[in-house]
Short mmCIF file of C-alpha atoms and ligand atoms in Angstrom, two decimals:
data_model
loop_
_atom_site.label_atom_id
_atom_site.label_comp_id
_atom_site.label_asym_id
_atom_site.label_seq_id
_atom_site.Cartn_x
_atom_site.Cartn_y
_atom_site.Cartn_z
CA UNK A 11 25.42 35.36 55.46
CA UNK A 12 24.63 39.08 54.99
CA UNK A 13 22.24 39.76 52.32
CA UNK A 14 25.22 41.92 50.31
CA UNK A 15 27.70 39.37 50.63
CA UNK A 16 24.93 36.63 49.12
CA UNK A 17 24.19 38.84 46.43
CA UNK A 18 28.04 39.07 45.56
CA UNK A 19 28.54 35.51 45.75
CA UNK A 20 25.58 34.96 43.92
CA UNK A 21 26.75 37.60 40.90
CA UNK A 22 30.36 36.04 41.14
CA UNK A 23 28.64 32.33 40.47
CA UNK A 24 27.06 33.71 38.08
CA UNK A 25 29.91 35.44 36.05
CA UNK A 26 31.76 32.34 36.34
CA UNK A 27 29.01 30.27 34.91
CA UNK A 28 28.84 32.97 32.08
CA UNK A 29 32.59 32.38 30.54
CA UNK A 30 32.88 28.86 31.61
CA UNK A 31 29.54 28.03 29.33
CA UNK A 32 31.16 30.85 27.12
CA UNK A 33 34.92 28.99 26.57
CA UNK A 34 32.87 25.70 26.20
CA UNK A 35 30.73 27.22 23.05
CA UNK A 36 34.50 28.34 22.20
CA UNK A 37 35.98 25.13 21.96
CA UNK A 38 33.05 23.28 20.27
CA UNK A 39 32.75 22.42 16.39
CA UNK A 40 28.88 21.03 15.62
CA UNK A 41 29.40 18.54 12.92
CA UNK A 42 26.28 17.78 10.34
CA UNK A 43 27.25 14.67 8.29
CA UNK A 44 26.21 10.96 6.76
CA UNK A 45 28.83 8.96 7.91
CA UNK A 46 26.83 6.75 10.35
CA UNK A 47 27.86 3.33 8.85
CA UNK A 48 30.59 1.23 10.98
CA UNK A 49 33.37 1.88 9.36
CA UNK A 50 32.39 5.60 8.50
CA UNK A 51 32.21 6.42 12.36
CA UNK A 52 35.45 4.53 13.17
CA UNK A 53 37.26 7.28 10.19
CA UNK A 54 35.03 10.44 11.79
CA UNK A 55 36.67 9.07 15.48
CA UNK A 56 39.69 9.58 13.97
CA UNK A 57 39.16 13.66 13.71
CA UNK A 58 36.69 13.87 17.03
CA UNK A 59 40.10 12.78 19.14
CA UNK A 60 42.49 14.73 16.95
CA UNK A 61 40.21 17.61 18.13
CA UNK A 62 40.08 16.33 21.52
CA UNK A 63 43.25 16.43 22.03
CA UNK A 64 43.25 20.38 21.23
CA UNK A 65 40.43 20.59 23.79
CA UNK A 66 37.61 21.11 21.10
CA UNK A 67 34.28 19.20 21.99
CA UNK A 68 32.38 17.59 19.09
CA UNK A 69 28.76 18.03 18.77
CA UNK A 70 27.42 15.28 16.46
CA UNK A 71 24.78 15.81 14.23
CA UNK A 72 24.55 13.02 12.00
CA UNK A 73 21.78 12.48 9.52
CA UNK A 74 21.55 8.89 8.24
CA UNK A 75 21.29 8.01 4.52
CA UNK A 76 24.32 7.56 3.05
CA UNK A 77 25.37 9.78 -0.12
CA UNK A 78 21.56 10.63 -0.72
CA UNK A 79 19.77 14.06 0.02
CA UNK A 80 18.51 13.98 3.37
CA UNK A 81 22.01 15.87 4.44
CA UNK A 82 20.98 18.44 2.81
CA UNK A 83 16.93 19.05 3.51
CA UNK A 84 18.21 18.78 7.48
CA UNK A 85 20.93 21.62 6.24
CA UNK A 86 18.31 23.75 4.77
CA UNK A 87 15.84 23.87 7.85
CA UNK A 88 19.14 24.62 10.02
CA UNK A 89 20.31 27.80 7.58
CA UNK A 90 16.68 28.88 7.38
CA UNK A 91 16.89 28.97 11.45
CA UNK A 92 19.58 31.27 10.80
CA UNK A 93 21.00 28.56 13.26
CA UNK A 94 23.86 27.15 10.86
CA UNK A 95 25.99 23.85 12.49
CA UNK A 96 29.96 24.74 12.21
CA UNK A 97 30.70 22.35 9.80
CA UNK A 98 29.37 20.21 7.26
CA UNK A 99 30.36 17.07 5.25
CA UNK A 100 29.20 18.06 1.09
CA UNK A 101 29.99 16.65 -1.72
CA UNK A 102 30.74 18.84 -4.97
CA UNK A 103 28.27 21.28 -6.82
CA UNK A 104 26.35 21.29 -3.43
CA UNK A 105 29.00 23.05 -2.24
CA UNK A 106 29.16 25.69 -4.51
CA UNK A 107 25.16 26.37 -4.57
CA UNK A 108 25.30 26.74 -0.68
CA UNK A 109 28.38 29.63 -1.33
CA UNK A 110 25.82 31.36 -3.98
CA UNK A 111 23.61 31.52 -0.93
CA UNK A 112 26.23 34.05 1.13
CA UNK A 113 26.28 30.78 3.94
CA UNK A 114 29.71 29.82 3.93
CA UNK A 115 32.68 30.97 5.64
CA UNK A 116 35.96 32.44 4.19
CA UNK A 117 38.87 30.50 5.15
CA UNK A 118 41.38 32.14 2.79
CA UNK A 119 43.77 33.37 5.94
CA UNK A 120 44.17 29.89 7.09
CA UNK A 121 44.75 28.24 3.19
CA UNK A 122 47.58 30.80 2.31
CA UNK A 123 49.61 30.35 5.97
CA UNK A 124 49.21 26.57 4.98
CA UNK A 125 49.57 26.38 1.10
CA UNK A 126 46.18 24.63 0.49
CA UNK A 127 46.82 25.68 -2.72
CA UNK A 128 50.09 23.95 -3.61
CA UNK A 129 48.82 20.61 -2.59
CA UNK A 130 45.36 19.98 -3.41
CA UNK A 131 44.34 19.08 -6.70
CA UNK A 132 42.32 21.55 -9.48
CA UNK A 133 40.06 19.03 -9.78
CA UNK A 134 39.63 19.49 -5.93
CA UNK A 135 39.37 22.81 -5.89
CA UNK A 136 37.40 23.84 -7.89
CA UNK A 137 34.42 22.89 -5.84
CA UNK A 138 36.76 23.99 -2.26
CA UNK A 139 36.70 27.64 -3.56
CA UNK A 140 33.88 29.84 -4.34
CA UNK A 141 34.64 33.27 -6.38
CA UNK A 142 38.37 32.11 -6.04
CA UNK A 143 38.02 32.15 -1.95
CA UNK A 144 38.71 29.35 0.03
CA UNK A 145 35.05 27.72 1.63
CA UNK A 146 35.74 24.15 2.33
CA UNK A 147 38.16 21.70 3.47
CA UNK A 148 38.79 18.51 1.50
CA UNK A 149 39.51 15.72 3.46
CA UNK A 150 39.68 12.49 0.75
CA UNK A 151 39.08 11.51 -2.41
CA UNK A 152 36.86 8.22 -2.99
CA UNK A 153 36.50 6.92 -6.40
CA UNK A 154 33.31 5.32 -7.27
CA UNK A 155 33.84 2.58 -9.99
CA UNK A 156 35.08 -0.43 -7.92
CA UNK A 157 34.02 -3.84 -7.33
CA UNK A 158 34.34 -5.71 -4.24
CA UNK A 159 33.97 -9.50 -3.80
CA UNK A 160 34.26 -12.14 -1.34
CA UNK A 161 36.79 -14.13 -2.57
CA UNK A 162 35.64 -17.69 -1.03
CA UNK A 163 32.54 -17.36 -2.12
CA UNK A 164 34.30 -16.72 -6.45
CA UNK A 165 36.44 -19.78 -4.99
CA UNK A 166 33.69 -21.81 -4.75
CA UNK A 167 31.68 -20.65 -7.94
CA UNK A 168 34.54 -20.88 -10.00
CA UNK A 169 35.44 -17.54 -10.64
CA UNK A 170 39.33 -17.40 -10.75
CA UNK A 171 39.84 -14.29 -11.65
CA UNK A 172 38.02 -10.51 -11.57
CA UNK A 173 36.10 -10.11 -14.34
CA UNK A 174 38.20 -8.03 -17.07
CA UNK A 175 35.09 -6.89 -18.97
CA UNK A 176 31.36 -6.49 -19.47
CA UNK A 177 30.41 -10.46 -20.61
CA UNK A 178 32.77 -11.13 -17.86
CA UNK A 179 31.11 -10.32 -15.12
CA UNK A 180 27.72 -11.56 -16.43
CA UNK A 181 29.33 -14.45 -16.82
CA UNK A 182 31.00 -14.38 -13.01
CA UNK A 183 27.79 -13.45 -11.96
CA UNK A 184 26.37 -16.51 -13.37
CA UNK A 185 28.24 -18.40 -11.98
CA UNK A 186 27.87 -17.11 -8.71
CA UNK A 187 24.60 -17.72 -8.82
CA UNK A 188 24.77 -21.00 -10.37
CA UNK A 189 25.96 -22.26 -6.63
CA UNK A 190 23.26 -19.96 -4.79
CA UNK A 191 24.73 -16.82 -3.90
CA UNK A 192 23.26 -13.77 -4.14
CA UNK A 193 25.20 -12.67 -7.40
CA UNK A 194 25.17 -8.93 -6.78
CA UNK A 195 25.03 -6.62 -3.46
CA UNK A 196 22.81 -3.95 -4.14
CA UNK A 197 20.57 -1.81 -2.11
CA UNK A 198 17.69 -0.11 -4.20
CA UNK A 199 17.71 3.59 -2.94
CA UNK A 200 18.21 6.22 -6.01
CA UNK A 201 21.70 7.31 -5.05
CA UNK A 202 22.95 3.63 -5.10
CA UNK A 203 21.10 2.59 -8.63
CA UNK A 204 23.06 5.81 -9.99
CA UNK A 205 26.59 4.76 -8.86
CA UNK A 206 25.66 1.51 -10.86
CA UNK A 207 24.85 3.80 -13.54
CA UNK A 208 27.82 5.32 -13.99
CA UNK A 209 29.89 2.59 -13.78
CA UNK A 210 27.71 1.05 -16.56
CA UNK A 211 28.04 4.14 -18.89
CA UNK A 212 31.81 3.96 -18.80
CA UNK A 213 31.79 0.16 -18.94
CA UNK A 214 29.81 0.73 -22.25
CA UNK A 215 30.47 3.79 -23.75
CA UNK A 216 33.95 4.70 -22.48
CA UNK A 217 35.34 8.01 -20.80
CA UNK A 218 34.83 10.22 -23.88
CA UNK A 219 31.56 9.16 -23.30
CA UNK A 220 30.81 9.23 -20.03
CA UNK A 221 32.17 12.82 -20.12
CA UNK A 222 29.66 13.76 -23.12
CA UNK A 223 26.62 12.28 -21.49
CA UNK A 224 27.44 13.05 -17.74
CA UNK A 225 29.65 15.80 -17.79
CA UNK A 226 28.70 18.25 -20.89
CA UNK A 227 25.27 16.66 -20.82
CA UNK A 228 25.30 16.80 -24.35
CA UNK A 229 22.05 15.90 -25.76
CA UNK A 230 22.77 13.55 -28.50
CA UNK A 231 24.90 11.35 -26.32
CA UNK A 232 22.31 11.05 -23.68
CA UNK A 233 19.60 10.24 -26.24
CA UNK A 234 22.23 7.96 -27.95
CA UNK A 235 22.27 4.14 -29.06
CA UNK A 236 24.73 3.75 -26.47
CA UNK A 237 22.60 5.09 -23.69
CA UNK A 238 19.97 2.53 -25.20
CA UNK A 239 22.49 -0.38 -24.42
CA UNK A 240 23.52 1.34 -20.55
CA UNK A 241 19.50 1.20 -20.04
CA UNK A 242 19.69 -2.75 -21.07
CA UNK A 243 22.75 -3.69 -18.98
CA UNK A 244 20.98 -2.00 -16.18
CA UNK A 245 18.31 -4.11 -16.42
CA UNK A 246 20.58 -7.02 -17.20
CA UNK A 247 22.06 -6.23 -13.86
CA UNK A 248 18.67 -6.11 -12.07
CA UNK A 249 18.57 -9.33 -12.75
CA UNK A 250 20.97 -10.65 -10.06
CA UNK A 251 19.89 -8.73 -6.89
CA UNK A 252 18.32 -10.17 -3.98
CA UNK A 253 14.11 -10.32 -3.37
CA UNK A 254 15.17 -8.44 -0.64
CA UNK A 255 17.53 -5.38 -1.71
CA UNK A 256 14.93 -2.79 -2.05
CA UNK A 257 15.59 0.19 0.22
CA UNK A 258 18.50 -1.45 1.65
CA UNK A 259 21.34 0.37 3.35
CA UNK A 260 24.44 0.01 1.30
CA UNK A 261 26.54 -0.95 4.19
CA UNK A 262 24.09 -3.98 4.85
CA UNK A 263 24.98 -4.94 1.13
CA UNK A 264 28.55 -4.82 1.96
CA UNK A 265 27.61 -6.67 5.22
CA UNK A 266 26.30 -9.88 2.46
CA UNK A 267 29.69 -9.84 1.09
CA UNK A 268 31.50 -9.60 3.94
CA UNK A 269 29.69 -12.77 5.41
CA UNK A 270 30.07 -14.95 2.40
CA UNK A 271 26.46 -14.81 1.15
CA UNK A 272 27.07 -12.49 -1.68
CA UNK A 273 29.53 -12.83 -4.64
CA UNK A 274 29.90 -8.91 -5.50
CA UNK A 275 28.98 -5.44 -4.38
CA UNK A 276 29.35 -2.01 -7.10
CA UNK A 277 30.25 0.52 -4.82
CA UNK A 278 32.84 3.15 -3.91
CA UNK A 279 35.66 2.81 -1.64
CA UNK A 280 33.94 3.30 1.32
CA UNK A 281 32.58 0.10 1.36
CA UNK A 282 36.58 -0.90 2.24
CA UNK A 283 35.89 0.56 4.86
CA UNK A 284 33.25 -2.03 6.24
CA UNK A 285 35.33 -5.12 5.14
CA UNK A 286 38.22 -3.36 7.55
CA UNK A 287 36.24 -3.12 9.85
CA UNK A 288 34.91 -6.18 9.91
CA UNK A 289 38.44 -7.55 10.16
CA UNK A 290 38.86 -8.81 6.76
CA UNK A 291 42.16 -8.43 5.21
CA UNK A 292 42.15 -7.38 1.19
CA UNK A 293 43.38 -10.32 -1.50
CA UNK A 294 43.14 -12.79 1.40
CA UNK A 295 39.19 -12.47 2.36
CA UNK A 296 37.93 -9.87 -0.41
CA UNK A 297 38.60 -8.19 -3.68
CA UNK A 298 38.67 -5.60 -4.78
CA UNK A 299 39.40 -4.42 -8.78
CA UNK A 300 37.69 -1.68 -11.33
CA UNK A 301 34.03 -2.58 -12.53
CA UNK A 302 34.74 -4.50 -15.58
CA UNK A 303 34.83 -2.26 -18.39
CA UNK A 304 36.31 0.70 -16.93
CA UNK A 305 39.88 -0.21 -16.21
CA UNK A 306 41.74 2.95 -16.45
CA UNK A 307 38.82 5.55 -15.44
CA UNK A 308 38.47 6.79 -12.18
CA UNK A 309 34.64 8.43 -11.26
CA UNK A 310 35.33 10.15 -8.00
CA UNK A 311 33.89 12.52 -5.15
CA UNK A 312 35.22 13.88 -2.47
CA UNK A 313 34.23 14.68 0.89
CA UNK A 314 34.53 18.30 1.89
CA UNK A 315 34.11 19.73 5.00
CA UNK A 316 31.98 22.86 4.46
CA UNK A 317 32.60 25.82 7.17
CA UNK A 318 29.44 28.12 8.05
CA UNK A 319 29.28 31.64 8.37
CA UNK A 320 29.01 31.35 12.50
CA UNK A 321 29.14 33.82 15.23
CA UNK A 322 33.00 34.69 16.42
CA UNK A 323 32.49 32.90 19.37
CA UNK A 324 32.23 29.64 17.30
CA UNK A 325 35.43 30.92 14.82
CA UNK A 326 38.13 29.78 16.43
CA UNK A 327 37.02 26.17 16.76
CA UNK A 328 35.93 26.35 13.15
CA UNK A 329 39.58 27.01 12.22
CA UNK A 330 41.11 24.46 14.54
CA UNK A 331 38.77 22.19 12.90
CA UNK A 332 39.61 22.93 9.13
CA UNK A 333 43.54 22.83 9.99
CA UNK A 334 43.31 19.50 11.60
CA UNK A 335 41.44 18.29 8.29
CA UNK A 336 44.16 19.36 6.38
CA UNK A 337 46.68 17.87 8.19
CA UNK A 338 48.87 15.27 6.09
CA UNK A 339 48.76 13.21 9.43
CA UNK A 340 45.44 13.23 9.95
CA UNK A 341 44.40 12.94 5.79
CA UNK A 342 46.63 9.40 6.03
CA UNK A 343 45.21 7.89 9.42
CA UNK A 344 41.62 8.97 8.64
CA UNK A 345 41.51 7.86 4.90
CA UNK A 346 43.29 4.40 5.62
CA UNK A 347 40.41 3.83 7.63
CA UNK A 348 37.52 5.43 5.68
CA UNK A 349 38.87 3.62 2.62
CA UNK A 350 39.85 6.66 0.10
CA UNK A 351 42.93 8.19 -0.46
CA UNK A 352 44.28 11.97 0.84
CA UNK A 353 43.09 14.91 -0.79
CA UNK A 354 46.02 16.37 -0.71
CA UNK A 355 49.06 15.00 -3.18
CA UNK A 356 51.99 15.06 -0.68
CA UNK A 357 51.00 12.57 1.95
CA UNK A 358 53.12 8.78 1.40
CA UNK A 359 50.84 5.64 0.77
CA UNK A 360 53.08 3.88 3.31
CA UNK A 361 50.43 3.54 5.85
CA UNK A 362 47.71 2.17 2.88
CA UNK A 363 46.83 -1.22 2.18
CA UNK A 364 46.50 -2.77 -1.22
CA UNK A 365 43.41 -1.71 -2.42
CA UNK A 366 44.14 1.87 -0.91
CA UNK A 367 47.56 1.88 -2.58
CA UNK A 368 46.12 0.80 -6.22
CA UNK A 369 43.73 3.55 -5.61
CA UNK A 370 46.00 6.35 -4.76
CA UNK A 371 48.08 5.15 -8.03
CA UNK A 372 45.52 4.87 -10.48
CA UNK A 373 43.70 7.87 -9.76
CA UNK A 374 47.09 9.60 -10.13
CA UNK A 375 47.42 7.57 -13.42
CA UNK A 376 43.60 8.67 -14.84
CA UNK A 377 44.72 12.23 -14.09
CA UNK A 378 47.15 12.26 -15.96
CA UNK A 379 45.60 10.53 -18.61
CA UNK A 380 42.48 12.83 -18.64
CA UNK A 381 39.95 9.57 -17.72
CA UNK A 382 39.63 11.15 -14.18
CA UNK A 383 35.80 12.20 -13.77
CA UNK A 384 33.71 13.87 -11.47
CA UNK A 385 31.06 10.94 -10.42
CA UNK A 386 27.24 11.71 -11.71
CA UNK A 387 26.01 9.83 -8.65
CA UNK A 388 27.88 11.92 -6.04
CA UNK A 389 27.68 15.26 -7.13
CA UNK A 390 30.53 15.58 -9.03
CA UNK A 391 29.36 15.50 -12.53
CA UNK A 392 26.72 18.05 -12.59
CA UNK A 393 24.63 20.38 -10.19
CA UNK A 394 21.76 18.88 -8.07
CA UNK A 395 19.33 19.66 -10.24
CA UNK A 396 20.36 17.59 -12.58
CA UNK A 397 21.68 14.53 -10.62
CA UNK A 398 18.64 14.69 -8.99
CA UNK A 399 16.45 14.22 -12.38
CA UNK A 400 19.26 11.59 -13.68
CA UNK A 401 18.26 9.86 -9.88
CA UNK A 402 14.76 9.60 -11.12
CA UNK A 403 14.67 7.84 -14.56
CA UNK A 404 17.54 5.44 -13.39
CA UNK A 405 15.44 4.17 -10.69
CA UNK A 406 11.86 4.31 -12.14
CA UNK A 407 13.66 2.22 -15.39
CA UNK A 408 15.71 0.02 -12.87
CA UNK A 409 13.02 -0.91 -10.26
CA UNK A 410 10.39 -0.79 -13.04
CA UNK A 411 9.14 -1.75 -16.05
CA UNK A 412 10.40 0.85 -18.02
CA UNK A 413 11.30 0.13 -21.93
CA UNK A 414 15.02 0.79 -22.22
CA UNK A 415 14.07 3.12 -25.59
CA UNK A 416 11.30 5.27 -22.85
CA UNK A 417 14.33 5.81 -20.19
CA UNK A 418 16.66 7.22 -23.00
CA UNK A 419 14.30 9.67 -23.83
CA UNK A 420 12.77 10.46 -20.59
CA UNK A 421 16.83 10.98 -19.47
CA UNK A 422 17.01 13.32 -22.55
CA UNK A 423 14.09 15.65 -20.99
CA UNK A 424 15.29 15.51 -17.74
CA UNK A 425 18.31 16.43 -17.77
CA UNK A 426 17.07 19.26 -20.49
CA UNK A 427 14.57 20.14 -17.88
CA UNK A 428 16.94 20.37 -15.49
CA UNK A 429 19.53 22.31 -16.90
C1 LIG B 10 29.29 9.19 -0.23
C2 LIG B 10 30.42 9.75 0.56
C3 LIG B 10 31.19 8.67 1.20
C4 LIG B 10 30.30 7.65 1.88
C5 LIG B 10 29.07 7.30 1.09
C6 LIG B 10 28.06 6.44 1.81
O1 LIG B 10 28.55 10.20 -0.77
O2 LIG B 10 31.29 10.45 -0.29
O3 LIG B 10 32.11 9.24 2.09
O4 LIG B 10 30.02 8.09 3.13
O5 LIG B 10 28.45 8.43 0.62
O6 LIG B 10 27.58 6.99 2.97
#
């Protein structure tokens, strides 16, 4: 081969290279997100193949840890880099402090040509939208306050029927432990202890409440009687974990109920998730029903997918990827799986099981009713400054020896800190 000729083949190979690598940065959305548990990465399969199927690649990045912070420190280091992944899984007020920081993308074009507006909630978004522009896509609701039990194992303790309120469940608890179970399925890790905590502060206080304290942050009902008595039944509740539950994974806490050697697990809907995909079939294997005490309140987050300011080669993905979110399709296979319920109001519960369909209709019910609340625990409730300092005295009282009377008033200065 002449020298010439080589050189063109060479520069030809090299062109092609060029927009081959350049279509394949094209057609790929990086992903940062949490959802490592089984049942979580069944739900995220659900949108990797959707996108397949369009001829988008997924680039996982997932950062293990469930609904706690770590997401977000590996999301700093990445903006810092000025090296931003496409897309990332947020919950609430985090979403609107990354917008402050100019990082987001602005996917108003795409939410007017589909009517985002018209079908998600207010309560949605309002943490969606930044400055009245469109920066995230929602893609469920979970709500927080549930219980879920193996039902053999309440057969065989006695327990006939779900707890209806606080005394209860210590009593079913009791019991449970009476024929030695573990009573309650709890992994110690600060964003776990706080989804017990706000179940507790409805289950004692009520909504009106629960919205004081959590929501307005109002300082006399955080340094309240009341919050006295949450700080007890916390503690009352500390009583019936495991030797073993510090640190533990919440998924491996569902895993105890799901094998019969726990009576009851406090956790949001994803845990359904788990028990589905462990097979098990709800009111036949497990339970599930409203912590006792807050029948008719719904504390919920929801999952948005955040989009990044990118480069335009990366654009058109990002798109593809926020329009398949949206989907009705998609937001009813990926949520009967993940174990929450659409984001969007106009998709049918025909595809949901029980516990999905009692979901989807009380949440609808608490809206109307005004008892539907952002969850303190998952972001909803009030900026990350704050849940982070709530974080701290709930787990230094609950894994410590904390006087109930110390963690009201050390709640009090935190979240006045805070502010
Ligand atoms: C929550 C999130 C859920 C679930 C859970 C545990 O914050 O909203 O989707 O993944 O964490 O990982």
């Amino acid at each position: 081969m002449k020298l010439t000729t080589l050189k063109t083949t060479l520069l030809a190979a090299t062109i092609a290279l060029t927009f081959s690598s350049m279509a394949r940065a094209a057609e790929e959305v990086e992903v940062l997100h949490w959802w490592t548990a089984g049942g979580e990465a069944k739900a995220l399969g659900v949108l990797k193949e959707d996108l397949n199927k369009q001829g988008i690649t997924w680039k996982d990045m997932p950062v293990a840890g469930g609904g706690g912070t770590a997401a977000m420190t590996v999301l700093r280091a990445r903006v810092q880099a000025k090296n931003a992944p496409t897309a990332v899984q947020m919950l609430g007020f985090d979403i609107q402090d990354w917008a402050k920081e100019d990082a987001t993308a602005n996917l108003d074009s795409l939410a007017t040509e589909e009517g985002w507006d018209k079908v998600v909630p207010e309560a949605l978004q309002k943490f969606s939208k930044y400055d009245g522009h469109w920066i995230a896509a929602p893609v469920n609701v979970h709500s927080t306050n549930w219980v879920w039990a193996n039902k053999k194992v309440l057969e065989d303790s006695g327990v006939t029927e779900p707890p209806k309120d606080w005394d209860g469940f210590i009593a079913a608890l009791d019991k449970v432990k009476a024929k030695g179970f573990i009573p309650l399925a709890h992994g110690g890790q600060p964003w776990q202890d706080a989804t017990l905590f706000d179940s507790v502060v409805i289950a004692t206080g009520g909504p009106e409440f629960y919205k004081k304290a959590m929501i307005d942050l109002d300082k006399e009902a955080l340094g309240s009687d009341t919050m006295k008595q949450v700080f007890d039944r916390m503690k009352q509740l500390r009583g019936y974990v495991d030797d073993n539950f510090s640190g533990r994974d919440w998924n491996l806490s569902s895993a105890l109920v799901i094998e019969g050697k726990a009576g009851f697990q406090i956790m949001g809907d994803w845990a359904k998730g788990e028990f589905i995909n462990a097979g098990k079939k709800p009111d036949v294997d497990f339970l599930c029903f409203r912590t006792p005490g807050t029948q008719g309140s719904v504390t919920f987050n929801s999952d948005q997918f955040v989009m990044f300011n990118v480069g335009e080669d990366r654009q058109k993905a990002q798109l593809a990827m926020a329009k398949a979110v949206m989907s009705p399709t998609f937001q009813s296979a990926f949520n009967v799986v993940k174990g929450s319920v659409p984001a969007r109001t106009d998709v049918p519960n025909d595809a949901f099981d029980d516990c999905g369909k009692k979901g989807m209709q009380e949440l609808a019910e608490a809206s109307k009713a005004g008892t539907l609340m952002g969850s303190m625990a998952h972001g909803h409730a009030a900026p990350a400054s704050v849940k982070n300092a709530v974080y701290d005295v709930v787990t230094k009282h609950f894994n410590g020896n904390v006087p109930s009377e110390d963690a009201v008033k050390e709640l009090v200065n935190a979240v006045e800190g805070a502010k």
